[in-house]
Tab-separated table of C-alpha atoms and ligand atoms in Angstrom:
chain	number	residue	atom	x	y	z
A	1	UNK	CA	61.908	144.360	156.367
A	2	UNK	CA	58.559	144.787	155.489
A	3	UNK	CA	56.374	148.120	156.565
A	4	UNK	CA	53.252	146.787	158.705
A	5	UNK	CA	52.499	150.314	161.003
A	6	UNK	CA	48.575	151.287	160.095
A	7	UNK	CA	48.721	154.291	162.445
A	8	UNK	CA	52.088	155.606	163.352
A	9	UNK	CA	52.417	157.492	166.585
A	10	UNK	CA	53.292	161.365	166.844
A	11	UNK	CA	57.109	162.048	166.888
A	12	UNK	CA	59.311	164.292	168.927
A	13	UNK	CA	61.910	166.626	166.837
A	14	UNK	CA	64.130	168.797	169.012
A	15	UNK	CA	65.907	171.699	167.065
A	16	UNK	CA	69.655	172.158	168.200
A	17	UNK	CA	72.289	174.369	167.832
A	18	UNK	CA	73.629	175.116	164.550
A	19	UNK	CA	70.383	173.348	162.842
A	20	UNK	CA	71.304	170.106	163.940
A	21	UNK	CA	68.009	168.155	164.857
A	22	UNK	CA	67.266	165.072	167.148
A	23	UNK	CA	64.384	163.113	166.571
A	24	UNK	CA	63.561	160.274	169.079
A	25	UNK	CA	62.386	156.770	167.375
A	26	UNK	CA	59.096	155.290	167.633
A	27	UNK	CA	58.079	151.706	168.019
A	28	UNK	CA	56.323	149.902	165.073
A	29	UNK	CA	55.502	145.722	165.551
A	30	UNK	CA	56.473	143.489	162.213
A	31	UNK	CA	53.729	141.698	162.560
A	32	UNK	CA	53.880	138.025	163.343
A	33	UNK	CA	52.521	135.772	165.912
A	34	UNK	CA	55.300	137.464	168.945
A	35	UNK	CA	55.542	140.857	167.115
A	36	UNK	CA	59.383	141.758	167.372
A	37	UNK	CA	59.626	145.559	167.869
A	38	UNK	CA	61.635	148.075	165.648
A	39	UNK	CA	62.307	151.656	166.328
A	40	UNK	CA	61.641	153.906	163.592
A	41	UNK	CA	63.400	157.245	163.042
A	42	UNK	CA	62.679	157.861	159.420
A	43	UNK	CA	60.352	158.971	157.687
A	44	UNK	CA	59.221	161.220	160.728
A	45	UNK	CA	56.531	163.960	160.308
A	46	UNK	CA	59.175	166.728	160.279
A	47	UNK	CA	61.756	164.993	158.255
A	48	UNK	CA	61.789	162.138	155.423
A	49	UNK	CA	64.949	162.012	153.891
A	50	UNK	CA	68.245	162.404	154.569
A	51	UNK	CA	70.381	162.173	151.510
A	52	UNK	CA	68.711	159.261	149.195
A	53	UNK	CA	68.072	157.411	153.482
A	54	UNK	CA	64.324	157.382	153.410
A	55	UNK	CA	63.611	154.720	156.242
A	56	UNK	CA	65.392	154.024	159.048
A	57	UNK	CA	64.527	150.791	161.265
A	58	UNK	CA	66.371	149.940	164.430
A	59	UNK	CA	66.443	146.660	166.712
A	60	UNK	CA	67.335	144.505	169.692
A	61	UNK	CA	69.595	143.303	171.335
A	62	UNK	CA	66.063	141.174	171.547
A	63	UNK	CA	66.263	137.425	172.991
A	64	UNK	CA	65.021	135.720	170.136
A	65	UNK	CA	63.485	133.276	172.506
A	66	UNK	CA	61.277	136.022	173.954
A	67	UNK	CA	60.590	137.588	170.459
A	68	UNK	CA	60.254	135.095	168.377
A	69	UNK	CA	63.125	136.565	166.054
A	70	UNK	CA	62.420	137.887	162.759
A	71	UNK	CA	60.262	136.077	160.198
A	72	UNK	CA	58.893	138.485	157.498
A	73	UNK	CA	57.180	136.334	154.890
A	74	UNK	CA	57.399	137.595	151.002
A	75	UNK	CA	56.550	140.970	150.760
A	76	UNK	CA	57.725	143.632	147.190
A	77	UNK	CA	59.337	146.770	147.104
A	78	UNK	CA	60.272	149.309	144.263
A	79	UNK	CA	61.860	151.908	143.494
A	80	UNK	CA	64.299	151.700	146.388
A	81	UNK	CA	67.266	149.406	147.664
A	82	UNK	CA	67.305	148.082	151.425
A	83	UNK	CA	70.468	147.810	153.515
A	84	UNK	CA	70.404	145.207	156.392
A	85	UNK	CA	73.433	146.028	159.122
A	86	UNK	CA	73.496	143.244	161.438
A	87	UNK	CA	75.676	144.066	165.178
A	88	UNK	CA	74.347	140.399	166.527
A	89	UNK	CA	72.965	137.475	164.911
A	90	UNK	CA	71.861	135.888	161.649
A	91	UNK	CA	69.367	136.198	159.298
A	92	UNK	CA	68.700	134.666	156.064
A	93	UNK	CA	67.603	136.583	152.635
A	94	UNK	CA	65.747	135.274	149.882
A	95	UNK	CA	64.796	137.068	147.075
A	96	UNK	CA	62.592	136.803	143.641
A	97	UNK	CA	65.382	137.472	141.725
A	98	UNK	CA	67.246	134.431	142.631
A	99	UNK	CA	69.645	135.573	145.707
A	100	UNK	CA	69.797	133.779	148.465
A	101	UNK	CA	72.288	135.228	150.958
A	102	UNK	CA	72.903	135.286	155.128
A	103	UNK	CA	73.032	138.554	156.396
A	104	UNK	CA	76.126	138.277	159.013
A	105	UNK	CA	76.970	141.533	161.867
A	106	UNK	CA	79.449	143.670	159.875
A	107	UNK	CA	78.959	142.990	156.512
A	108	UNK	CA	76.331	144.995	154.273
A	109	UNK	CA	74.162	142.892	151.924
A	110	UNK	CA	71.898	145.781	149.506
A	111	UNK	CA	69.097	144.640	147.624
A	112	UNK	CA	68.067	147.354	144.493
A	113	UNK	CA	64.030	146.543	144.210
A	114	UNK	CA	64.472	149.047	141.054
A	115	UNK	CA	61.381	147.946	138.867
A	116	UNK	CA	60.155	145.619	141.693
A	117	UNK	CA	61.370	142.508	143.672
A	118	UNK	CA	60.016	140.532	146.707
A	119	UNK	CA	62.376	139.391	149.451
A	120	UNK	CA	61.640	137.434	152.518
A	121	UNK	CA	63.793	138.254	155.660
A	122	UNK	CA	64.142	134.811	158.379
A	123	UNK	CA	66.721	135.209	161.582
A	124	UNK	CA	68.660	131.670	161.387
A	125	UNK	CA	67.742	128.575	164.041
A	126	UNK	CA	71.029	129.078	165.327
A	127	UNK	CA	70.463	132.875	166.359
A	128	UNK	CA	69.608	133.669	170.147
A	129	UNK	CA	70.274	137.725	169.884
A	130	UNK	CA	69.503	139.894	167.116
A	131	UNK	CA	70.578	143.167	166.969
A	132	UNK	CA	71.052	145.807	163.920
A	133	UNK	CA	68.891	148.226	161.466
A	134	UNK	CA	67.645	148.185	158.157
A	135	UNK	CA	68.097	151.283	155.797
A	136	UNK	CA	66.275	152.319	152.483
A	137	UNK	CA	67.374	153.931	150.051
A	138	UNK	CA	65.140	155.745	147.707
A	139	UNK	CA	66.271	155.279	144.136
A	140	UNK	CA	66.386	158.462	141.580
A	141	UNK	CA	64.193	158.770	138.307
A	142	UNK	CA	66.806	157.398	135.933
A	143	UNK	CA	67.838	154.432	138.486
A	144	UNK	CA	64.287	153.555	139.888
A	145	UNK	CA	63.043	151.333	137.321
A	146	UNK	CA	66.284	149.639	137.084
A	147	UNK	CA	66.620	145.491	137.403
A	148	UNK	CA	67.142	144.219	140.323
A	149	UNK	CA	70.474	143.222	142.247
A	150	UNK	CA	71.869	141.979	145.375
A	151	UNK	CA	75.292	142.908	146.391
A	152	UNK	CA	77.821	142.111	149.271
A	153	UNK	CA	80.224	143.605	151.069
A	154	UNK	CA	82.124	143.005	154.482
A	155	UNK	CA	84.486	146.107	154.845
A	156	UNK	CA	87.398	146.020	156.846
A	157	UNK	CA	87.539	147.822	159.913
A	158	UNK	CA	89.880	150.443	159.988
A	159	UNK	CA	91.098	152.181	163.272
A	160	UNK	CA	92.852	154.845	165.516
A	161	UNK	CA	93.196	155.986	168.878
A	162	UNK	CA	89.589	155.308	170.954
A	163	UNK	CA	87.827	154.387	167.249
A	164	UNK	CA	87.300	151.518	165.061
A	165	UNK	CA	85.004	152.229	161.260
A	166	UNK	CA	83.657	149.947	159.209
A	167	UNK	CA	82.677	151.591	156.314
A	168	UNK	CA	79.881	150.173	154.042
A	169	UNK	CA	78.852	152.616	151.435
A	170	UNK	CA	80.599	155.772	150.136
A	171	UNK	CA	84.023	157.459	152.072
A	172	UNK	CA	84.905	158.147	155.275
A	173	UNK	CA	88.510	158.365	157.513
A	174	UNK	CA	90.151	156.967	154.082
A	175	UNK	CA	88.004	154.053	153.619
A	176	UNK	CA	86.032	153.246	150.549
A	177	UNK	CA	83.442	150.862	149.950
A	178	UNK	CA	83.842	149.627	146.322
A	179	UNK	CA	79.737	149.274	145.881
A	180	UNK	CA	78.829	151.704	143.145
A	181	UNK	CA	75.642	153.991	144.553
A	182	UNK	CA	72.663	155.731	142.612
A	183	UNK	CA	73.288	158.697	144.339
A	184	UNK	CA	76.123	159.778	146.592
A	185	UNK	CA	76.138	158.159	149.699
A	186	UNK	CA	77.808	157.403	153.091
A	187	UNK	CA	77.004	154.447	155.392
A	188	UNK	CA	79.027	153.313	158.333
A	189	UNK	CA	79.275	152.062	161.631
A	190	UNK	CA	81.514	153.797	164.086
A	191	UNK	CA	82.531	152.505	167.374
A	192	UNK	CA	84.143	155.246	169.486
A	193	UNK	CA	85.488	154.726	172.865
A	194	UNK	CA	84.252	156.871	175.893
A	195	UNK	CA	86.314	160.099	176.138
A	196	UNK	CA	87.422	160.330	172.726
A	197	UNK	CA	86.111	162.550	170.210
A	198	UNK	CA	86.080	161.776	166.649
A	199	UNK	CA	86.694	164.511	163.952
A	200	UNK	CA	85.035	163.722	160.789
A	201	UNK	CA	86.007	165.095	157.240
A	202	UNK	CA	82.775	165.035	155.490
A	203	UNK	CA	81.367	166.386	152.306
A	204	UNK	CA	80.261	169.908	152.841
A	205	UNK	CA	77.561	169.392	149.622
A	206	UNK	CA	75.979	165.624	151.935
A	207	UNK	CA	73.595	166.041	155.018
A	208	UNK	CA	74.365	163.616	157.507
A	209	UNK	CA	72.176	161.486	160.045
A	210	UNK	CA	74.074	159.915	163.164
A	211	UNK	CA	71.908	156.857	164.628
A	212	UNK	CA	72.789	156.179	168.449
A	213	UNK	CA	72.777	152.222	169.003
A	214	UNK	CA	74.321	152.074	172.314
A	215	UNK	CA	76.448	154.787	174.657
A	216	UNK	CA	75.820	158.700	174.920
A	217	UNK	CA	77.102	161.434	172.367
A	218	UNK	CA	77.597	164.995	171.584
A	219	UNK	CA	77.098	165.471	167.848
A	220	UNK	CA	78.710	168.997	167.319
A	221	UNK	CA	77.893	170.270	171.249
A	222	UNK	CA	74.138	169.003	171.138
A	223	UNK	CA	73.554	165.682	173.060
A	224	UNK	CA	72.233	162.910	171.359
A	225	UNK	CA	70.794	159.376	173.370
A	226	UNK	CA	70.595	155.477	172.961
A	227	UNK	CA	68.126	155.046	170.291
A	228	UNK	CA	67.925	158.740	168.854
A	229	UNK	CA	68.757	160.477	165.632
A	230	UNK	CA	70.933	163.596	165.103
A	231	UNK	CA	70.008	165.411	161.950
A	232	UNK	CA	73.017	167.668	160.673
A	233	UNK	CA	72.318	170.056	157.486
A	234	UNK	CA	74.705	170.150	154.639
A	235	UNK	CA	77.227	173.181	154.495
A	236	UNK	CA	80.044	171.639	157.209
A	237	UNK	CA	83.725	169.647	156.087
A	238	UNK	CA	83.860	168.721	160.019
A	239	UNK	CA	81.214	166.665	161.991
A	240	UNK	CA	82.671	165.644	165.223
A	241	UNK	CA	81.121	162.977	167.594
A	242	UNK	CA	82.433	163.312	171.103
A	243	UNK	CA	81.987	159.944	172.882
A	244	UNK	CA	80.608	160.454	177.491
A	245	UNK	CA	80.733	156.259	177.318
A	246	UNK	CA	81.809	153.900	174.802
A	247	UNK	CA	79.446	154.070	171.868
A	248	UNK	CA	78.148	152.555	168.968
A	249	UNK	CA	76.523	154.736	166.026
A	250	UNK	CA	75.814	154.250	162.531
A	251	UNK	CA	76.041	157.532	160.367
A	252	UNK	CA	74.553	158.130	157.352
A	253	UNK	CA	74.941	160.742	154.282
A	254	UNK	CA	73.850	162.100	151.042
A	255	UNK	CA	73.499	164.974	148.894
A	256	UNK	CA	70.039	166.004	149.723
A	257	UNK	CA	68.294	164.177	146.807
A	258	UNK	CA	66.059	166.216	145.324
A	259	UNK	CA	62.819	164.627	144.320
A	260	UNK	CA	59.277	164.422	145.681
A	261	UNK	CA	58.765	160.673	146.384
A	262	UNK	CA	55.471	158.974	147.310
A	263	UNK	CA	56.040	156.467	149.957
A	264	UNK	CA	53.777	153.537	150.735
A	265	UNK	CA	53.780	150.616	152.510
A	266	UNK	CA	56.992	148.783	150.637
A	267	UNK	CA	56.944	151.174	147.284
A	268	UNK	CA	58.609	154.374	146.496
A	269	UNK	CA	56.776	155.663	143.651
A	270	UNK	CA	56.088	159.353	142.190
A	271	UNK	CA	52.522	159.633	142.228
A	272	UNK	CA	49.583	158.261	143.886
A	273	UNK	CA	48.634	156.648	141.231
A	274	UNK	CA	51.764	154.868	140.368
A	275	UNK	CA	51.628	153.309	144.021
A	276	UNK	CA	47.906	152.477	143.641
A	277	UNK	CA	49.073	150.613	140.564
A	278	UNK	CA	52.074	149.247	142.026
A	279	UNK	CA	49.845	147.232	144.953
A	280	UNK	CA	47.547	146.661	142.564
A	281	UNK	CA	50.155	144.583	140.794
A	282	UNK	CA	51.301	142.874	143.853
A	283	UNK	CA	47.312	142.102	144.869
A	284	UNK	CA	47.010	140.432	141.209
A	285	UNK	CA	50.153	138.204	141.541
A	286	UNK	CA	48.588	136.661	145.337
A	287	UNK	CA	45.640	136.779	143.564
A	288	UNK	CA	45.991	134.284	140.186
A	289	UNK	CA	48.961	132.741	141.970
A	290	UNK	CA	50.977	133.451	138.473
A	291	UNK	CA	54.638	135.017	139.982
A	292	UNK	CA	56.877	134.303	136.977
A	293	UNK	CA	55.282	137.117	134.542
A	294	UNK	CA	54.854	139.599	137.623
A	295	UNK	CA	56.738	142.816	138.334
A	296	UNK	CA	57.651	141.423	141.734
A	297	UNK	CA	57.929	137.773	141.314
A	298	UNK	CA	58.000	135.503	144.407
A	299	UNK	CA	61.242	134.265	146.497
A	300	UNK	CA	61.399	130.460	146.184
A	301	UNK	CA	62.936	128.278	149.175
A	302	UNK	CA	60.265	128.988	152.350
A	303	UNK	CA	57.138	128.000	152.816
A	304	UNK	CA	55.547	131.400	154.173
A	305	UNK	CA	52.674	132.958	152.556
A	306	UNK	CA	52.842	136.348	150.794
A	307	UNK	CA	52.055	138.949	153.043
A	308	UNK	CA	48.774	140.846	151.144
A	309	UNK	CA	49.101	144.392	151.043
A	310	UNK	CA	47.413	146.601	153.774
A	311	UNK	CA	44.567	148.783	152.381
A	312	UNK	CA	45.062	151.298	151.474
A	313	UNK	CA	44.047	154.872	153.449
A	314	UNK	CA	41.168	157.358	152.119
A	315	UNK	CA	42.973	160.356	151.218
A	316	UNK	CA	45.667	160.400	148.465
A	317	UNK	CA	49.301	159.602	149.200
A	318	UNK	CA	51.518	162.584	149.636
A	319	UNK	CA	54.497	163.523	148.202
A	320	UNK	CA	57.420	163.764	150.412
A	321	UNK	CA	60.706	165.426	150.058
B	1	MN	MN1	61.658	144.270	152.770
C-alpha cells in the first residue's frame, strides 16, 4: 500500500474510561484512475504508534467492479515492514527483492523494507470483493537498515465457545505465530459471536489497539463501532471484548517502542534529513532509469510505472513518537 493523502483531514479521539481511547478512521483515495478508498486510523494527530503499529489502513467489502480494485504501481519503503490481512479476495505482491507472492484472506504475508525495497500491490482478475487492512510496522535502530525479506504465514484458527483466532504475529489464547519480530508484537484477527465476551490474557508491559471490521463491541465497558479504533494503555493482564452482534476485529500489540520516528510518505526514517535523502534516492532511480545499484530497486513482472514521490511539504518533517 502506498501513502498518496496530500492533506489529511482532522480526526476525532474520544477519551474513555480507564484511558482507553477511540479514534474514528478517516478516508484517504490510493490514487488511480477509480480511486479505491481506505480508512485510516493510524498515525492520527493524537496518537502514532501503538507498539512498533505505525499505520493502520482499512478496506471494503468494495465491488471491485465499482472500484476498480487495487492497483498500486511500484512505490519504496524503509525502515519498516508492511502486513497485508486479507478477509475477501486476492491480491498479488511483487517485490524488488525478488518475491512474488498472492496475498490470500487469512494468511499474513510481511514484507521488512529494512534498508529499502519497492513492492507493487495488484488485486487478482479473478477477485470481485476485496476486503482487509494493511499494517506497518516501524522497524527499531538496530533492525531498520536490515535486508529485506518476505515471509508467510497462514495460522490455524483456533477456537472456543462464541470465538474463533487466527493468530498472525506474537501470542494470544495459546497460539503462537512462529515469525520472529523486531520488537514484541501481537497481531490477530478475532471473530467473536454476538453475546459472548472474550477474556484476553495479555501482556501487562504491550499497549493494545482493537480495529472494528464489522459488528459492535465493548472494549473494557467503553463502546467501540464498525470502522473505529480502541486504544488501550499498557499496565492490564485482562482485555476483554464483549461482542452486542457477531463481530469481526483485528487487535494489535506492542511494547510501546520507544523511539522518535520521522514518517513520510512510504519511509520511516530518524531525521528530516534522512527522509529528504531517502526520496531523493528514490527520485534518482525514476530518474536515470538505473534500479539494480539503487537502495530500492524495482519489482520486475508488471508493466506499471513507478509512482514518483509527492513533494515534499515546506516545513520540516516531525518527529513522532
Ligand atoms: Mn507499500
Amino acid at each position: 500500500m502506498s501513502n498518496l493523502e496530500d492533506k489529511p483531514d482532522e480526526v476525532v479521539c474520544e477519551s474513555g474510561r480507564g484511558g482507553i481511547e477511540v479514534m474514528a478512521p478517516r478516508d484517504v483515495p490510493l490514487g488511480g484512475p477509480r480511486a479505491m478508498t481506505v480508512r485510516r486510523t493510524l498515525p492520527q494527530r493524537e496518537r502514532s504508534l501503538i507498539g512498533a503499529w505505525c499505520f493502520l489502513d482499512h478496506y471494503g467489502p468494495d465491488d471491485v467492479a465499482d472500484t476498480g480494485g487495487m492497483s498500486v504501481a511500484p512505490h519504496p519503503h524503509t525502515g519498516l515492514q508492511t502486513v497485508s490481512w486479507l478477509f475477501t479476495g486476492e491480491i498479488e505482491h511483487r517485490d524488488s527483492a525478488g518475491h512474488h507472492a498472492l496475498v490470500r484472506p487469512g494468511e499474513l504475508n510481511l514484507m521488512t523494507a529494512g534498508h529499502g525495497i519497492s513492492h507493487s500491490e495488484v488485486s487478482t482478475p479473478t477477485t470481485s470483493v476485496l476486503h482487509g487492512a494493511q499494517l506497518w510496522v516501524a522497524l527499531p535502530a538496530d533492525a531498520r537498515d536490515g535486508r529485506p525479506d518476505f515471509e508467510h504465514y497462514a495460522p490455524d484458527a483456533v477456537t472456543g465457545p462464541g470465538w474463533e483466532a487466527r493468530v498472525f504475529l506474537g501470542t494470544l489464547l495459546g497460539s503462537t505465530s512462529p515469525v520472529s519480530t523486531a520488537t514484541p508484537l501481537l497481531g490477530a484477527e478475532l471473530l467473536i459471536s454476538g453475546g459472548t465476551e472474550l477474556h484476553l490474557d495479555v501482556e501487562r508491559t504491550f499497549e493494545h489497539g482493537v480495529l472494528v471490521d464489522t459488528g459492535v463491541v465493548s472494549i473494557g465497558e467503553v463502546e467501540t463501532k464498525q470502522h473505529q479504533l480502541a486504544y488501550l494503555p499498557p499496565g492490564s493482564q485482562r482485555l476483554s471484548i464483549d461482542a452486542h452482534t457477531d463481530a469481526r476485529v483485528l487487535l494489535l500489540g506492542g511494547p510501546p517502542f520507544g523511539e522518535a520516528i520521522v514518517m513520510w510518505w512510504n519511509f520511516v526514517g530518524r531525521s528530516h534529513e534522512e527522509v529528504v535523502g531517502f526520496r531523493d534516492e528514490w527520485m534518482a532511480q525514476l530518474a536515470d532509469g538505473r534500479y539494480d545499484d539503487g537502495r530500492f530497486g524495482v519489482p520486475t513482472g508488471n508493466d506499471l510505472p513507478p509512482i514518483p514521490a509527492p513533494d515534499l511539504p515546506n516545513a520540516r518533517l516531525k518527529e513522532r513518537r
